[in-house]
Coordinates of C-alpha atoms in Angstrom, one line a residue:
X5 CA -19.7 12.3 -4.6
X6 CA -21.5 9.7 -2.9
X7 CA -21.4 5.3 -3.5
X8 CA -23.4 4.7 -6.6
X9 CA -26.6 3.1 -5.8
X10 CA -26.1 -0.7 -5.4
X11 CA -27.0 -3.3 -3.2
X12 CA -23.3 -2.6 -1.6
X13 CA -24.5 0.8 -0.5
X14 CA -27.8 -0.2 0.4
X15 CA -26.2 -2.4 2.9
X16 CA -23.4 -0.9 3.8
X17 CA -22.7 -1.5 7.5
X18 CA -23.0 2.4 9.4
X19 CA -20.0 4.4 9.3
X20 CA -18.4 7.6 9.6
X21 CA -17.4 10.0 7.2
X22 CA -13.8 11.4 6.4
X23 CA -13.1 15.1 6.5
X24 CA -12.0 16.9 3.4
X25 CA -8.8 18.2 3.4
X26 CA -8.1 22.0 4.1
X27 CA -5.1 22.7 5.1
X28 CA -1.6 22.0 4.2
X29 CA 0.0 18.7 5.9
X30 CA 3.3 16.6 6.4
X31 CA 3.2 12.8 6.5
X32 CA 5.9 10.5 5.5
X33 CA 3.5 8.3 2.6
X34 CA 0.7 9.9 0.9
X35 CA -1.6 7.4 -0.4
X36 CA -4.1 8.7 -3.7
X37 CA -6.7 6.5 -4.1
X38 CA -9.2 4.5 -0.7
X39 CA -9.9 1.2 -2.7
X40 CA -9.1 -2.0 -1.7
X41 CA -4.7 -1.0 -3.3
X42 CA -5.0 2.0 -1.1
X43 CA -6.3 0.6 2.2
X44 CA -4.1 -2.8 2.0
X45 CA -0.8 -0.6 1.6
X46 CA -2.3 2.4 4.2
X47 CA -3.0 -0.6 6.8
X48 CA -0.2 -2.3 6.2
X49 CA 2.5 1.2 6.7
X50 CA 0.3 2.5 9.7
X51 CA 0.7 -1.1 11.5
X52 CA 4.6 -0.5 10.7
X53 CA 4.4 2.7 12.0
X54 CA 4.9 5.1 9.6
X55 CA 2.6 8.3 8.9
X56 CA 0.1 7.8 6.3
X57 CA -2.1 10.0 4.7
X58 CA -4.7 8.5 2.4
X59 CA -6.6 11.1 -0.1
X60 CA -9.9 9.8 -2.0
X61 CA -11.7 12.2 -4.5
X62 CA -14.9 10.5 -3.7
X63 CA -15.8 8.3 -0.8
X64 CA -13.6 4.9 0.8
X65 CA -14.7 2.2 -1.7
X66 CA -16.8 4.5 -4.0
X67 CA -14.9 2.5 -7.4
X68 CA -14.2 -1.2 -8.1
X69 CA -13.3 -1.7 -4.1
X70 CA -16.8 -0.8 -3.4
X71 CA -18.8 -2.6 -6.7
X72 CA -17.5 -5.5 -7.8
X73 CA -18.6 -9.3 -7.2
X74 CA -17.2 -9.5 -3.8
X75 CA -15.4 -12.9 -5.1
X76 CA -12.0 -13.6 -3.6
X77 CA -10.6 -15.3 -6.5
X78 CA -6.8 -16.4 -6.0
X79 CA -3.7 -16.2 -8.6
X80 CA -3.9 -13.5 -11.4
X81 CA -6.0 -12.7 -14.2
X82 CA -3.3 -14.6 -16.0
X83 CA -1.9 -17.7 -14.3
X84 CA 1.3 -19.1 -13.5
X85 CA 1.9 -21.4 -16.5
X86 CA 0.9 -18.3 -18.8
X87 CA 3.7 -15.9 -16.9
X88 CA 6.1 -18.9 -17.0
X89 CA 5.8 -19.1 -20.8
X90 CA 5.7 -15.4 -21.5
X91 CA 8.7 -14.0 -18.9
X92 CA 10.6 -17.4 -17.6
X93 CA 10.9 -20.0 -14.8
X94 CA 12.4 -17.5 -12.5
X95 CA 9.3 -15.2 -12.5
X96 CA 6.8 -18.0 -12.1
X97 CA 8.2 -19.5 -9.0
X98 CA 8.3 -15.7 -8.0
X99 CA 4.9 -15.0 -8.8
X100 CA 3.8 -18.4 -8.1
X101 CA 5.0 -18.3 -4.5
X102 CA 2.6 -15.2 -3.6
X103 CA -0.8 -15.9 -5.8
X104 CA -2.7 -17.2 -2.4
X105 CA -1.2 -14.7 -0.3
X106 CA -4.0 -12.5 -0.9
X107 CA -6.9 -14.3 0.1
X108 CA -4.5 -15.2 3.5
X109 CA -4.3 -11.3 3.4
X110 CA -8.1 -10.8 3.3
X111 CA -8.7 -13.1 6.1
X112 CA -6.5 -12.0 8.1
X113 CA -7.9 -8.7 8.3
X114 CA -11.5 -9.8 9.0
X115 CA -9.9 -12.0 12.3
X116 CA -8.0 -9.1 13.7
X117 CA -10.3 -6.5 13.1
X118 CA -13.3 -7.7 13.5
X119 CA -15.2 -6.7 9.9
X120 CA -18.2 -7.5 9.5
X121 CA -18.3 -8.2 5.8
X122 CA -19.9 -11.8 5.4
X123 CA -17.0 -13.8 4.6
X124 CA -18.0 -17.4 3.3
X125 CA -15.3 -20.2 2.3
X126 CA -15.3 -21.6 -0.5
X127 CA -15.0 -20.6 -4.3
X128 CA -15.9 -22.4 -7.8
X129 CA -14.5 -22.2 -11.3
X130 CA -17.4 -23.7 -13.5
X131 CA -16.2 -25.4 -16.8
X132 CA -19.1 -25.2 -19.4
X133 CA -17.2 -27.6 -22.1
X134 CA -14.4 -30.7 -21.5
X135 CA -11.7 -28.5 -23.0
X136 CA -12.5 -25.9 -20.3
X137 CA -12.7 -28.8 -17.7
X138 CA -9.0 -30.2 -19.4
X139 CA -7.7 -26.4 -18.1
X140 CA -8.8 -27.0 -14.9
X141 CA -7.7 -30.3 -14.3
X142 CA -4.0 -28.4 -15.3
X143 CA -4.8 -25.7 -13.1
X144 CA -5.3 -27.8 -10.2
X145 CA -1.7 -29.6 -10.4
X146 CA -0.3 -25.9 -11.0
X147 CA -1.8 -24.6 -7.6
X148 CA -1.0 -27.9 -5.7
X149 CA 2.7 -27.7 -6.9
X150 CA 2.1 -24.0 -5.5
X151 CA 0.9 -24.9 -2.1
X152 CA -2.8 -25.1 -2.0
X153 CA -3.9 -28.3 -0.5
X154 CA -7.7 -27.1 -0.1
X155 CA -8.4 -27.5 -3.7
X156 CA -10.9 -30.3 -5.3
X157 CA -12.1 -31.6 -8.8
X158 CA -15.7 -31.9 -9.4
X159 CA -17.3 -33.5 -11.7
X160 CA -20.7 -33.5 -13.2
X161 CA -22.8 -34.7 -10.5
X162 CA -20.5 -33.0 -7.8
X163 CA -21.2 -29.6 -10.4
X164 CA -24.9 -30.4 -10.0
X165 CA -24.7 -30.4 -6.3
X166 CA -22.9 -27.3 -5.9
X167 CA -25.1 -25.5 -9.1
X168 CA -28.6 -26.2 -9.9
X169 CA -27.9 -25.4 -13.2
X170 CA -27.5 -27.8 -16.5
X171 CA -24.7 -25.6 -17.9
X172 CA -21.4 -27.4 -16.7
X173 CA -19.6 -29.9 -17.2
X174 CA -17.2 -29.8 -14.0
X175 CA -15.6 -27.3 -11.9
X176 CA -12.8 -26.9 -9.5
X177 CA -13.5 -26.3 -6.2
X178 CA -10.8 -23.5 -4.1
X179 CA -12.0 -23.7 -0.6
X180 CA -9.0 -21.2 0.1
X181 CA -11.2 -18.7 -2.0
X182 CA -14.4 -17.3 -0.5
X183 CA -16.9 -14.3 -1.7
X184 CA -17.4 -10.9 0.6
X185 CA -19.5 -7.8 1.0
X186 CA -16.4 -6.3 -0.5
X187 CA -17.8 -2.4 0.2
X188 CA -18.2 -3.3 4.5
X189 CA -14.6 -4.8 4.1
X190 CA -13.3 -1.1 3.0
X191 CA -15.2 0.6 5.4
X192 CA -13.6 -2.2 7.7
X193 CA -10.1 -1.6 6.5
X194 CA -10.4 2.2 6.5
X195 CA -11.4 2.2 10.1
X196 CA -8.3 -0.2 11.0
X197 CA -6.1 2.7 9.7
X198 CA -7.7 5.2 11.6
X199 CA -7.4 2.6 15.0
X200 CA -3.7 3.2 13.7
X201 CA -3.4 6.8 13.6
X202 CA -3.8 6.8 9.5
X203 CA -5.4 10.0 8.3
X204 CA -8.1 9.4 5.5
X205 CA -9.2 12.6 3.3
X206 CA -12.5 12.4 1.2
X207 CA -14.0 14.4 -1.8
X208 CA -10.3 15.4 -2.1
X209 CA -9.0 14.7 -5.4
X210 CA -5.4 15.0 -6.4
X211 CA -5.3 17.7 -9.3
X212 CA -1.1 17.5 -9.1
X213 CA 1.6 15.7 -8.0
X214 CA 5.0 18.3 -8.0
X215 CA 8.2 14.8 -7.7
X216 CA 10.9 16.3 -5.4
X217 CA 12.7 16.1 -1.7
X218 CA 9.9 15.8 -0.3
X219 CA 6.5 15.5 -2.8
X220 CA 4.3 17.8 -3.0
X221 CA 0.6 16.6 -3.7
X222 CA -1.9 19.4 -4.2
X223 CA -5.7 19.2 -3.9
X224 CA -8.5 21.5 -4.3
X225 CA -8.1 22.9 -1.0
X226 CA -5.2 21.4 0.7
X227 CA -1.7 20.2 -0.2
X228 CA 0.6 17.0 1.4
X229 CA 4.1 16.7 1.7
X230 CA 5.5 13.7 1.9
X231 CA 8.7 11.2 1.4
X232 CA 6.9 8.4 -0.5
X233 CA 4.1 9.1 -2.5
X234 CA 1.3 5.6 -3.8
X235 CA -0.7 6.0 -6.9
X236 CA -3.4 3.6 -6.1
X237 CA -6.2 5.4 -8.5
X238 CA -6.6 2.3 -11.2
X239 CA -9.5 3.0 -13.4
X240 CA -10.9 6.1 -11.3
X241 CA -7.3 8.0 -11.6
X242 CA -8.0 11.3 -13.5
X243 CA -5.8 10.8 -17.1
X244 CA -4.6 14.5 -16.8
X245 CA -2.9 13.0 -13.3
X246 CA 0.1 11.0 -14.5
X247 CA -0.4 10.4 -18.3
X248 CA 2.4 7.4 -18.1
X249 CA 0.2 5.5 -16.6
X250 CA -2.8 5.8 -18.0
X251 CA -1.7 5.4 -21.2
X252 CA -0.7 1.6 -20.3
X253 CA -4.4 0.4 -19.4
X254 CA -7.6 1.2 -20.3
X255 CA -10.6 1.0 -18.1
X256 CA -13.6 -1.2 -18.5
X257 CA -17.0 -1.6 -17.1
X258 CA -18.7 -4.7 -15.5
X259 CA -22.5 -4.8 -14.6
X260 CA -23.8 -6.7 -11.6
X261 CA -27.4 -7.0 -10.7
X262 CA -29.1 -8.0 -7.4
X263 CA -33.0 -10.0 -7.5
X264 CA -35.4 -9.1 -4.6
X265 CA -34.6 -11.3 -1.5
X266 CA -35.3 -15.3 -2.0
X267 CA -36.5 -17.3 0.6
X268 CA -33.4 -19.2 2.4
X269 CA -34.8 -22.7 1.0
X270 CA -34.9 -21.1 -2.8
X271 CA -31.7 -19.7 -2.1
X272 CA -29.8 -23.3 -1.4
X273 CA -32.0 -24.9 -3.4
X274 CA -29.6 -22.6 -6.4
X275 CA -26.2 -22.7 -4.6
X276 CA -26.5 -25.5 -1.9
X277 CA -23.5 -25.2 -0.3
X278 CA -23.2 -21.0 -0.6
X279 CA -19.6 -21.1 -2.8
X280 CA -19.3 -18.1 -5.3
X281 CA -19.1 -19.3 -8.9
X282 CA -17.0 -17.8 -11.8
X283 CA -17.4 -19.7 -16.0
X284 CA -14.0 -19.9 -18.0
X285 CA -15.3 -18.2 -20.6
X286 CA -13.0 -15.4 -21.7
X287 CA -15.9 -12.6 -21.0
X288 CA -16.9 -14.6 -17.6
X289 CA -20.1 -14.9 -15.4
X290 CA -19.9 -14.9 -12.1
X291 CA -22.6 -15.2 -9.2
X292 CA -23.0 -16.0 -6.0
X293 CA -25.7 -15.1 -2.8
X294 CA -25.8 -12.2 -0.5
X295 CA -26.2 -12.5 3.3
X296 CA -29.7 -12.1 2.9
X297 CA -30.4 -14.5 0.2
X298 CA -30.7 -12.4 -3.0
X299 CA -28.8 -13.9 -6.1
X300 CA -26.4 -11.5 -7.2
X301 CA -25.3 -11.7 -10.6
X302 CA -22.6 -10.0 -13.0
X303 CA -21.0 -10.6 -16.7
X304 CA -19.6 -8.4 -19.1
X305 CA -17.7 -6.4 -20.2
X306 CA -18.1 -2.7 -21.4
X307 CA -14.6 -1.3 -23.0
X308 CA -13.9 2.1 -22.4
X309 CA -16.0 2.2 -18.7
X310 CA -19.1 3.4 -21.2
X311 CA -22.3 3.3 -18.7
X312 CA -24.7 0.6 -20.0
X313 CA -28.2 2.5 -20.4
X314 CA -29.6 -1.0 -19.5
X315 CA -27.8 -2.7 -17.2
X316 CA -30.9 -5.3 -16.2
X317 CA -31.4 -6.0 -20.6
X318 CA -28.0 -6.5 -20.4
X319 CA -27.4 -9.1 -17.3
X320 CA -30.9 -11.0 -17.4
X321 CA -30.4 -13.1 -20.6
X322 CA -27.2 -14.5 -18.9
X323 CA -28.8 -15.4 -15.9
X324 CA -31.6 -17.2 -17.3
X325 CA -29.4 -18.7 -19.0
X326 CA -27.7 -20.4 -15.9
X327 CA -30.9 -20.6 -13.8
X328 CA -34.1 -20.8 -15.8
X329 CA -36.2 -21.4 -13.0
X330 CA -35.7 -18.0 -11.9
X331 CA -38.0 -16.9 -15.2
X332 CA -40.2 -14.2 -13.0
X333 CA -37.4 -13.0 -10.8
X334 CA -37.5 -9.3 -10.3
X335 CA -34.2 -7.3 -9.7
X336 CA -33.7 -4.6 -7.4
X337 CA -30.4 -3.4 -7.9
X338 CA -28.4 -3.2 -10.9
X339 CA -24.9 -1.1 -11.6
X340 CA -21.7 -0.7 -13.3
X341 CA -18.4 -0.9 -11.8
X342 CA -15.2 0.3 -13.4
X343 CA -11.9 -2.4 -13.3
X344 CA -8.6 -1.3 -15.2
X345 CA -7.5 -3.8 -17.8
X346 CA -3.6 -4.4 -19.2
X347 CA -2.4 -5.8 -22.5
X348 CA -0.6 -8.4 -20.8
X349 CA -3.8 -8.5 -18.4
X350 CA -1.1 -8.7 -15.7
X351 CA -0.9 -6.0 -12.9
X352 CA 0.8 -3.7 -13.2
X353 CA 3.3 -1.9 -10.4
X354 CA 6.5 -0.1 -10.6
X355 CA 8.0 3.6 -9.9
X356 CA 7.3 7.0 -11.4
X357 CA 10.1 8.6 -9.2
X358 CA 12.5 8.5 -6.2
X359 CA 10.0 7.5 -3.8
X360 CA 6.6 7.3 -6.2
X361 CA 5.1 4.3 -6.3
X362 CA 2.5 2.8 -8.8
X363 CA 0.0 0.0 -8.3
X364 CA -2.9 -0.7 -10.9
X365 CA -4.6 -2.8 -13.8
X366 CA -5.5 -6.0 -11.7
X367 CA -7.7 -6.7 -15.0
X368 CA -10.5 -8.5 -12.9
X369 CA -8.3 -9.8 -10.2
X370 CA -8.2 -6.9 -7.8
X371 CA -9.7 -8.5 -4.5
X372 CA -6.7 -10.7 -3.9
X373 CA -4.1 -9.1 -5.8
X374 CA -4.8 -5.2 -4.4
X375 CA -4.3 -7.1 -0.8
X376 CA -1.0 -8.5 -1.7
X377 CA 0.3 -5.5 -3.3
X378 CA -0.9 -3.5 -0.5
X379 CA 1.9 -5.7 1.2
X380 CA 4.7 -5.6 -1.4
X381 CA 4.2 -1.6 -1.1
X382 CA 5.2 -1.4 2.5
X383 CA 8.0 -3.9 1.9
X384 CA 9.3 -1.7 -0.9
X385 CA 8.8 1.5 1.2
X386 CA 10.6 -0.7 4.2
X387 CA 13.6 -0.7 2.1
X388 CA 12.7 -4.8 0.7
X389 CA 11.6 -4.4 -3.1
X390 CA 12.7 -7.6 -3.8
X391 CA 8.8 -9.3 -4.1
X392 CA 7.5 -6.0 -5.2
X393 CA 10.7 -5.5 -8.0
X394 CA 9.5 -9.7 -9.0
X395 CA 6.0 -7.5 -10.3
X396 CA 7.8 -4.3 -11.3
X397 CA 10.4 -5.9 -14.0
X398 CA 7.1 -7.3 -16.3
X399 CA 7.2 -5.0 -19.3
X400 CA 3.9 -2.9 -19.6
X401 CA 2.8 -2.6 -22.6
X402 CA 0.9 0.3 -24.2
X403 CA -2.4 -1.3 -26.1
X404 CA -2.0 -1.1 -30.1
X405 CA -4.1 1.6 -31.9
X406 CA -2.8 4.8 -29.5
X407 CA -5.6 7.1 -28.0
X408 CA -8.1 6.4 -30.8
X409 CA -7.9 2.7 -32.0
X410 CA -6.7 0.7 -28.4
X411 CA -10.6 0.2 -27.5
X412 CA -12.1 -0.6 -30.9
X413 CA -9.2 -2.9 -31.2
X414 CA -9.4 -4.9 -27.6
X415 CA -13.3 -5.2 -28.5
X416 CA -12.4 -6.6 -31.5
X417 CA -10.0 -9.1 -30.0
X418 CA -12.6 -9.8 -27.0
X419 CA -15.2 -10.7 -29.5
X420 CA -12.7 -13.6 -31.3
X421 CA -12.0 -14.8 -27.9
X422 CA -16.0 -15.3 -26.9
X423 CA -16.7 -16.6 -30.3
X424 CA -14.2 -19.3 -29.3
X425 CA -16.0 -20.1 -25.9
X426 CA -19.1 -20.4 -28.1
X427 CA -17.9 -23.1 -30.4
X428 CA -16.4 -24.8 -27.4
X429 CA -12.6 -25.0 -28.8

């Protein structure tokens, strides 16, 4: 199964492919799933030293990893004053202490291995009323008090210098965030492992997982035995795989479209200083440019993962929306990309088993958060769970409704939430 066609793949930086598995192997952690939780906690074990194989049923980066908005957003999609309420003091300082680490992940990887994956500095959360802009003014102390000093208010005018667009009000301005080319980052990462002596397995999807001493993971054609075992799937793990955990999330869909290329003075002229932008509403835009001057677009969300017939019908409205002047663009790419949402819309990470380990459900977060995970896996593994148990002791919750109702009824919640952002309150 190849990359869905996207501007992603159409630019993906060359590469090559990773065998399929066809024989039976030893390693010491298997890995299921090369997306961005995958590769961070592969790279991280194989610079350790252990053995790591990595199996992917399709290609490196071929879900989220591979489609989303290539924003490196820090914190979670729920942050620190919202875990401090809901699970304590103790578990915000936690938490709190690690929500920029992933970004500091991110960038460390592009410095030491050289990926080519146009990294640019600088991130922007666009208030569209004063109560959204009251948020961020709160969210500002909250990440100073946390440790990042690169963070500034904007007004206004400041908004209209970053956005030549009428719709906000202010913004906050995280020059510790950034946006990517988040599929050439995978294909970066995945070759760091290999540089590391990492194994990585394409079109070799996990049809069963035996827990024992050792593991037993079985695919098609091949089977791995190993120690420690890392479900990294998120919303691309098959449900017949380990039923406990896909009964905690459900996966959603997010469209993005790319315009044709814009001249590099049109280009500015829309995003003058090149920061990626995200709205507060609950059912967010976001947009930023591409390295070669195409605006590149998403919004919205499709419960269930159900493919959009119309992904351009869909994402156009919004865009005009923010950028009027852009009345006769023409897209050339348009997709859907699959993230994994929570109850809590907190990650969610844990054990199955002696030695199985689960990370998923970044709920729209999963740039940073898969990085630091990545990290907190082969801390765990290193016999140091204490950051990764600070994750693992947040209850997951099932979503209401069981099998049948749990989508209908998140819509239904979704569409209070947006009617909120509407009327501004």
């Amino acid at each position: 199964m190849d990359h869905v066609k996207s501007y992603y793949a159409a630019t993906a930086n060359p590469h090559e492919s990773w065998p399929q598995l066809q024989e039976s192997i030893q390693c010491d952690v298997c890995v299921i799933g090369a997306g961005f939780t995958g590769l961070s906690s592969a790279l991280f074990l194989t610079e350790t030293g252990y053995d790591v194989v990595v199996l992917e049923a399709a290609k490196v980066g071929f879900g989220a990893s591979g489609r989303n908005g290539g924003q490196v957003v820090n914190s979670y999609s729920r942050d620190v004053d919202v875990i401090e309420q809901r699970y304590g003091k103790e578990s915000a300082q936690l938490l709190g202490s690690m929500m920029f680490e992933g970004a500091s992940v991110i960038r460390d990887r592009i410095s030491r291995y050289a990926i080519d994956c146009d990294f640019r500095p600088g991130g922007i959360f666009a208030a569209l009323n004063k109560r959204q802009l009251h948020h961020l003014k709160l969210q500002h102390k909250r990440w100073q008090h946390y440790g990042n000093a690169e963070l500034e208010m904007l007004d206004e005018a400041a908004m209209r210098r970053e956005v030549a667009s009428e719709r906000y009000v202010g913004g906050l301005l995280d020059n510790n965030g950034g946006h990517l080319h988040p599929l050439n980052l995978a294909l970066g990462e995945a070759e760091a492992i290999r540089r590391h002596g990492g194994r990585i397995y394409e079109r070799s999807e996990v049809i069963s997982v035996s827990y024992g001493t050792p593991h037993q993971i079985t695919t098609a054609q091949g089977q791995v035995t190993a120690k420690f075992v890392i479900f990294a799937g998120n919303a691309y793990l098959a449900p017949h795989l380990e039923p406990r955990l896909t009964r905690m999330s459900i996966p959603c869909g997010s469209q993005i479209i790319t315009t044709e290329p814009l001249s590099a003075d049109k280009a500015l002229a829309l995003l003058p200083n090149n920061r990626c932008v995200e709205d507060c509403n609950y059912l967010l835009d976001y947009f930023r440019l591409t390295a070669d001057n195409r605006l590149l677009y998403g919004g919205g969300v499709v419960y269930g993962a159900r493919e959009p017939q119309d992904i351009e019908t869909l994402i156009r409205p919004k865009l005009l929306k923010t950028f009027p002047q852009l009345a006769e663009i023409k897209f050339d790419y348009a997709w859907s990309g699959n993230f994994l949402l929570t109850l809590s819309r907190m990650p969610q990470i844990g054990r199955l088993d002696n030695g199985v380990f689960y990370i998923q459900g970044d709920s729209g977060h999963g740039v940073t958060f898969t990085h630091l995970a990545g990290k907190l896996a082969c801390e765990a593994i290193k016999g140091q769970p204490q950051r990764f148990d600070a994750f693992a002791k947040i209850p997951h919750l099932p979503f209401p409704g069981g099998h049948r109702f749990r989508i209908p009824l998140t819509a239904i919640g979704a569409a209070w939430y947006s009617l909120r952002d509407r009327l501004g309150v």
